[in-house]
Each structure stands twice: as structure tokens, then as C-alpha cells.
N, CA, C and O atoms as a printed pandas DataFrame, in Angstrom:
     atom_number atom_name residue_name chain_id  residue_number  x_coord  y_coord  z_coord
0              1         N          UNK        A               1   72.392 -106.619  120.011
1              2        CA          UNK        A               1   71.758 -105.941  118.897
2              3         C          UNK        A               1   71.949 -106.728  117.605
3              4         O          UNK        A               1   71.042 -106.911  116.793
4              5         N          UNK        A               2   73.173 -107.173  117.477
5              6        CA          UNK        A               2   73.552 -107.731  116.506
6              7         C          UNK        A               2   72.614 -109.187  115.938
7              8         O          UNK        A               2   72.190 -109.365  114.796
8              9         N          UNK        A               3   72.452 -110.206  117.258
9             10        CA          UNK        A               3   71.995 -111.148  117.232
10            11         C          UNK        A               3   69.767 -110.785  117.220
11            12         O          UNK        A               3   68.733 -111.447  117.127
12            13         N          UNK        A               4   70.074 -109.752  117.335
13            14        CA          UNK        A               4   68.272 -109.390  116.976
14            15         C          UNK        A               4   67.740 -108.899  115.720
15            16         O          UNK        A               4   66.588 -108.646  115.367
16            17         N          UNK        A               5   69.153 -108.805  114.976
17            18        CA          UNK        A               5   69.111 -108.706  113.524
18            19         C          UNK        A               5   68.978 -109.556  112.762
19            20         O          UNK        A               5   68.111 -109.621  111.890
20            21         N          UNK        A               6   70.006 -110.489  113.042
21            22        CA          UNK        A               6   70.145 -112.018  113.012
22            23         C          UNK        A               6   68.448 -112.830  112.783
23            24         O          UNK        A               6   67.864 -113.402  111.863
24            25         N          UNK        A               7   68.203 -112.521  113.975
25            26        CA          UNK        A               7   66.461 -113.243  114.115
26            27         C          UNK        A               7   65.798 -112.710  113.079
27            28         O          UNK        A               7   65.240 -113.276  112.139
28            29         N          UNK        A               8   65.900 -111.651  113.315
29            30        CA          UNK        A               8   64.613 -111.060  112.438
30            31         C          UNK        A               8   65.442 -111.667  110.497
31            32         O          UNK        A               8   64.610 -111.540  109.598
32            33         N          UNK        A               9   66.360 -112.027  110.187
33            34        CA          UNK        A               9   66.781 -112.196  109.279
34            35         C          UNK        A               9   66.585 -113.575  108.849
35            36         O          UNK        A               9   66.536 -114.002  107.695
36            37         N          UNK        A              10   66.496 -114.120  109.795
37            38        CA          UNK        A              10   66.263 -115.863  110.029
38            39         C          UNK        A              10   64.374 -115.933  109.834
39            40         O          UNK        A              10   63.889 -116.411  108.809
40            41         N          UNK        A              11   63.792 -115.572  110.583
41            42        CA          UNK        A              11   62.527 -114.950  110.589
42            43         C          UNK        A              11   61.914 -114.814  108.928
43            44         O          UNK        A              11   61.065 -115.529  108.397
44            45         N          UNK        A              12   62.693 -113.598  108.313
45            46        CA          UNK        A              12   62.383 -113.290  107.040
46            47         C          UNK        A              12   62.632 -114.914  105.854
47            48         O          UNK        A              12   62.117 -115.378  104.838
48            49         N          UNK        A              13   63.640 -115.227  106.734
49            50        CA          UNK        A              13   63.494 -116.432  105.630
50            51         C          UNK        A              13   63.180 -117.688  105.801
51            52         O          UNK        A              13   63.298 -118.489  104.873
52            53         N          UNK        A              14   62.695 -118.078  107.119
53            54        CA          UNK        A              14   61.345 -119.074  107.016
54            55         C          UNK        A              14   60.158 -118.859  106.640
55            56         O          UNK        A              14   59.310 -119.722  106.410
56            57         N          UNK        A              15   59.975 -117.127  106.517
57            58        CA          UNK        A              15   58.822 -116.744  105.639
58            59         C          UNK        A              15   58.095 -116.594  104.509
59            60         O          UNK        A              15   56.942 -116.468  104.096
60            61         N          UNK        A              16   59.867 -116.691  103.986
61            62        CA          UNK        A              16   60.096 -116.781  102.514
62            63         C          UNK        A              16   60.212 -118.621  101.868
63            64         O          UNK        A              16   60.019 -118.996  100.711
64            65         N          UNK        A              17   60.484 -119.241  102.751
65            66        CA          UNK        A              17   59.956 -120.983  103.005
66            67         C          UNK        A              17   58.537 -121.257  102.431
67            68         O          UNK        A              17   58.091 -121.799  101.419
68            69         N          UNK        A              18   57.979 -120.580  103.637
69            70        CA          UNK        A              18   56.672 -121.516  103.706
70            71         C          UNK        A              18   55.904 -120.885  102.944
71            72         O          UNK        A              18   55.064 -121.576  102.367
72            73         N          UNK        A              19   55.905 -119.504  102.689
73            74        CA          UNK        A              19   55.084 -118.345  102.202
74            75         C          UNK        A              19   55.074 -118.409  100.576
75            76         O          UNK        A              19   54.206 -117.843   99.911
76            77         N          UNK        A              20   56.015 -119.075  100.079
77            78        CA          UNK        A              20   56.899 -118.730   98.711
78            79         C          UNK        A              20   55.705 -119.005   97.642
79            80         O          UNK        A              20   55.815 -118.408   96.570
80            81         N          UNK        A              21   54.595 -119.833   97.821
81            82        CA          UNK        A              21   53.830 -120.070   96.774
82            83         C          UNK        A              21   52.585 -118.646   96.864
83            84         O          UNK        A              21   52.212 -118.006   95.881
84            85         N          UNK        A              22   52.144 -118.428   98.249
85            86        CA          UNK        A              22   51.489 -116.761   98.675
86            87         C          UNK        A              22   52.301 -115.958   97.650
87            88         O          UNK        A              22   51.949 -115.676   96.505
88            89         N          UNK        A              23   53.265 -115.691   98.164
89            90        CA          UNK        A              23   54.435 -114.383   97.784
90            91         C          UNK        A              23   54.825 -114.167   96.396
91            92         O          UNK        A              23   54.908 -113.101   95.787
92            93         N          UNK        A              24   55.073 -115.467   95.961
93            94        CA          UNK        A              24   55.238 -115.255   94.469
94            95         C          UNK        A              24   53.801 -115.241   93.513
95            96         O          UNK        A              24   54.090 -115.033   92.334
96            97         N          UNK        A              25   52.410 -115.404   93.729
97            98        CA          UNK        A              25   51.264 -114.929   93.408
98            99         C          UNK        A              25   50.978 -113.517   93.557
99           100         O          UNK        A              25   50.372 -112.829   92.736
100          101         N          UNK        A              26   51.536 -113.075   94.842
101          102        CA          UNK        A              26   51.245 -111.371   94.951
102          103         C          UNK        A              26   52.102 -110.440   93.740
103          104         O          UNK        A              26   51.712 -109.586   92.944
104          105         N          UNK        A              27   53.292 -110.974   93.987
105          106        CA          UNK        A              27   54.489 -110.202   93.836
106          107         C          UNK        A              27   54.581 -110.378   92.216
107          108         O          UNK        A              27   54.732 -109.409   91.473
108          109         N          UNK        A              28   54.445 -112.073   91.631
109          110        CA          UNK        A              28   54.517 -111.877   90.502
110          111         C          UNK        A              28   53.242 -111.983   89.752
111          112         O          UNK        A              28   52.334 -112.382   90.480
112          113         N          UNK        A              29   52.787 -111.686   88.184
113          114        CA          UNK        A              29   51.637 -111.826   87.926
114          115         C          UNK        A              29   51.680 -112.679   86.597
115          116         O          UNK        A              29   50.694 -112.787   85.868
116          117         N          UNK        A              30   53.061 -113.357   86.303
117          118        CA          UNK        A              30   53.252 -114.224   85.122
118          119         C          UNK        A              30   52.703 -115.772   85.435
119          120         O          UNK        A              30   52.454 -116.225   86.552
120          121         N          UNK        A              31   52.566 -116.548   84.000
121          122        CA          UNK        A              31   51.908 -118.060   84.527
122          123         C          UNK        A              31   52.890 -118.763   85.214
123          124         O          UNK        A              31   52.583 -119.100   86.358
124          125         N          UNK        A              32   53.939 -119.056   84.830
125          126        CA          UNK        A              32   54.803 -120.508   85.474
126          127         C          UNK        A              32   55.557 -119.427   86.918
127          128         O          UNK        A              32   56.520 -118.682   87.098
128          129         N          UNK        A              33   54.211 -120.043   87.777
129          130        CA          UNK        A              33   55.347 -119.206   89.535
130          131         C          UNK        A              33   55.871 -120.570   89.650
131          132         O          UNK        A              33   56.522 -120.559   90.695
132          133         N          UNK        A              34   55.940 -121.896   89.060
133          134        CA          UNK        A              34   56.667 -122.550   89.901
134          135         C          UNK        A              34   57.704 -122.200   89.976
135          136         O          UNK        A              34   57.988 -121.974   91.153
136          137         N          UNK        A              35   58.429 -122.029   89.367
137          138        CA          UNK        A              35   60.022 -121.116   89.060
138          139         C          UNK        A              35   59.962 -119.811   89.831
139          140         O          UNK        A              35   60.927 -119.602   90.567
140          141         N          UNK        A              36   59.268 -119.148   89.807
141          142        CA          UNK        A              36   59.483 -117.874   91.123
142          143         C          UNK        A              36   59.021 -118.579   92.347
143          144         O          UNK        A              36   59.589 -118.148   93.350
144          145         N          UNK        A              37   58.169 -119.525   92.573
145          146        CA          UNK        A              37   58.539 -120.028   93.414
146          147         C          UNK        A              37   59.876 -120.833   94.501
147          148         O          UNK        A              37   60.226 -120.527   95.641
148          149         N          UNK        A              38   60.278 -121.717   93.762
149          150        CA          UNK        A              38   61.363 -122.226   94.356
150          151         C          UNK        A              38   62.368 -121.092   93.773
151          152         O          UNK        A              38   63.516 -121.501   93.943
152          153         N          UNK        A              39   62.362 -120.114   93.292
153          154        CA          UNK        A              39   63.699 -118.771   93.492
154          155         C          UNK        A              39   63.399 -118.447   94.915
155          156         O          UNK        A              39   64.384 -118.266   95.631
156          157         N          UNK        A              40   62.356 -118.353   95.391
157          158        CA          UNK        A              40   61.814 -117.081   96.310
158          159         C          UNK        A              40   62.126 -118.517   97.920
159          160         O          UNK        A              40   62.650 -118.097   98.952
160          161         N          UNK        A              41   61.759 -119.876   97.824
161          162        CA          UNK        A              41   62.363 -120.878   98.464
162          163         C          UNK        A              41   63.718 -120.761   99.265
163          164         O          UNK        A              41   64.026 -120.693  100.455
164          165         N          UNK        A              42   64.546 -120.771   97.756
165          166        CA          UNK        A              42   65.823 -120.688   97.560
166          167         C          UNK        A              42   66.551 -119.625   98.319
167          168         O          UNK        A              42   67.452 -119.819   99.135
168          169         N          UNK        A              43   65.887 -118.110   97.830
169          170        CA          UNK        A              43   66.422 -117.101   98.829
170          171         C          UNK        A              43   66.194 -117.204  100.090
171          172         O          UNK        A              43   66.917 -116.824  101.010
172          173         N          UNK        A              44   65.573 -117.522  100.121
173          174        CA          UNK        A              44   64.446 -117.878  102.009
174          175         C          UNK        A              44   65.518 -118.908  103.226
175          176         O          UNK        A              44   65.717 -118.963  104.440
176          177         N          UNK        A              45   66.000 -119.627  101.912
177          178        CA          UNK        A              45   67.406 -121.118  102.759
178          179         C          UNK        A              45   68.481 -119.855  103.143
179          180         O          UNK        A              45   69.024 -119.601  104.218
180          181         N          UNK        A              46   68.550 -119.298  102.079
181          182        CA          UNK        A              46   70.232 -118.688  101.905
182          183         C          UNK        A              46   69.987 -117.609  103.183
183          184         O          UNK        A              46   70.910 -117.436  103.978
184          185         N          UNK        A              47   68.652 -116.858  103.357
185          186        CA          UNK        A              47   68.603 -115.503  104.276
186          187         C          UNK        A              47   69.030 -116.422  105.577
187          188         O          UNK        A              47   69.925 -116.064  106.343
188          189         N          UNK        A              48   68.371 -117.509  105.720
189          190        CA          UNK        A              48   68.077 -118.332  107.070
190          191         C          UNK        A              48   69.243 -118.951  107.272
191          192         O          UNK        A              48   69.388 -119.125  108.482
192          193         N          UNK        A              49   70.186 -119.383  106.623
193          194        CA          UNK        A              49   71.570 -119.716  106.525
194          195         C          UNK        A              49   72.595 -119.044  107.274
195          196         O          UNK        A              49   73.412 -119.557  108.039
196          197         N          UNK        A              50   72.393 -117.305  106.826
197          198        CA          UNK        A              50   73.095 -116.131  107.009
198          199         C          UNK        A              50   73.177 -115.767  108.309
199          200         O          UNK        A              50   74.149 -115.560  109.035
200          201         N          UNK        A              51   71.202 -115.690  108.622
201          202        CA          UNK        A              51   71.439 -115.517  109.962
202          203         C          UNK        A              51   71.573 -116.285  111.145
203          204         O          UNK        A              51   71.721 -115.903  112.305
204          205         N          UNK        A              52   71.484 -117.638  110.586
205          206        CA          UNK        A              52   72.006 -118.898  111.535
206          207         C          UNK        A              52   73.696 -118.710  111.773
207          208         O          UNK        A              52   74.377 -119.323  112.596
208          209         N          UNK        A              53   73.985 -118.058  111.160
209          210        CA          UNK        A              53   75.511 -118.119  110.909
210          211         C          UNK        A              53   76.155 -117.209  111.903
211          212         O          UNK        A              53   77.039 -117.313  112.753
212          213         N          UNK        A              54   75.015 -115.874  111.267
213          214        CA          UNK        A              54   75.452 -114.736  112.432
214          215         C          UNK        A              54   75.422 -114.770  113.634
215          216         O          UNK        A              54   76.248 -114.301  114.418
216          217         N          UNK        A              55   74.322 -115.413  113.883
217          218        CA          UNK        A              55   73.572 -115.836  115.608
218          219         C          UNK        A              55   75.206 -116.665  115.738
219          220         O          UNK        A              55   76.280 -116.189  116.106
220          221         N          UNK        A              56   75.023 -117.412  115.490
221          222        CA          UNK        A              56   76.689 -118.731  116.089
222          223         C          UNK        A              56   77.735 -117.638  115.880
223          224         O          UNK        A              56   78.924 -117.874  116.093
């Protein structure tokens, strides 16, 4: 159970990778997303980190 949390957590943050220039257009509606962009990057490493961690 534990390790299917894991995925889906790992999951959320290769989504938050590749997605980050999508996501931060929806989500935010200010001019400079490059900066919510690589935030939203950034969180995306750290989620995928976490649950690489948990899985091991």
C-alpha cells in the first residue's frame, strides 16, 4: 500500500516536470510564469525525490 502511494507521488511529480509551463498558465494568471514555472519544476524534483525514497 505504502509503495502505491509512493508511485502515485512520483507520478505527481514528473507531472509537475514536464507539465510546469501548462500548469503554471492555468493555475497562474500573472506575466513572468517563468518563475512559477521553474517553482512548480522544482516542486515536481522534490515530490519525485520523496517518493523515490519511499519506494527504496
Amino acid at each position: 500500500m505504502l509503495k502505491l502511494i509512493a508511485l502515485i507521488i512520483v507520478l505527481i511529480g514528473v507531472i509537475f516536470i514536464y507539465d510546469a509551463r501548462l500548469l503554471s498558465e492555468k493555475w497562474f494568471g500573472f506575466g513572468d510564469q517563468n518563475q512559477a514555472t521553474a517553482g512548480i519544476k522544482i516542486l515536481g524534483f522534490i515530490f519525485a525525490i520523496i517518493g523515490a525514497v519511499i519506494i527504496l
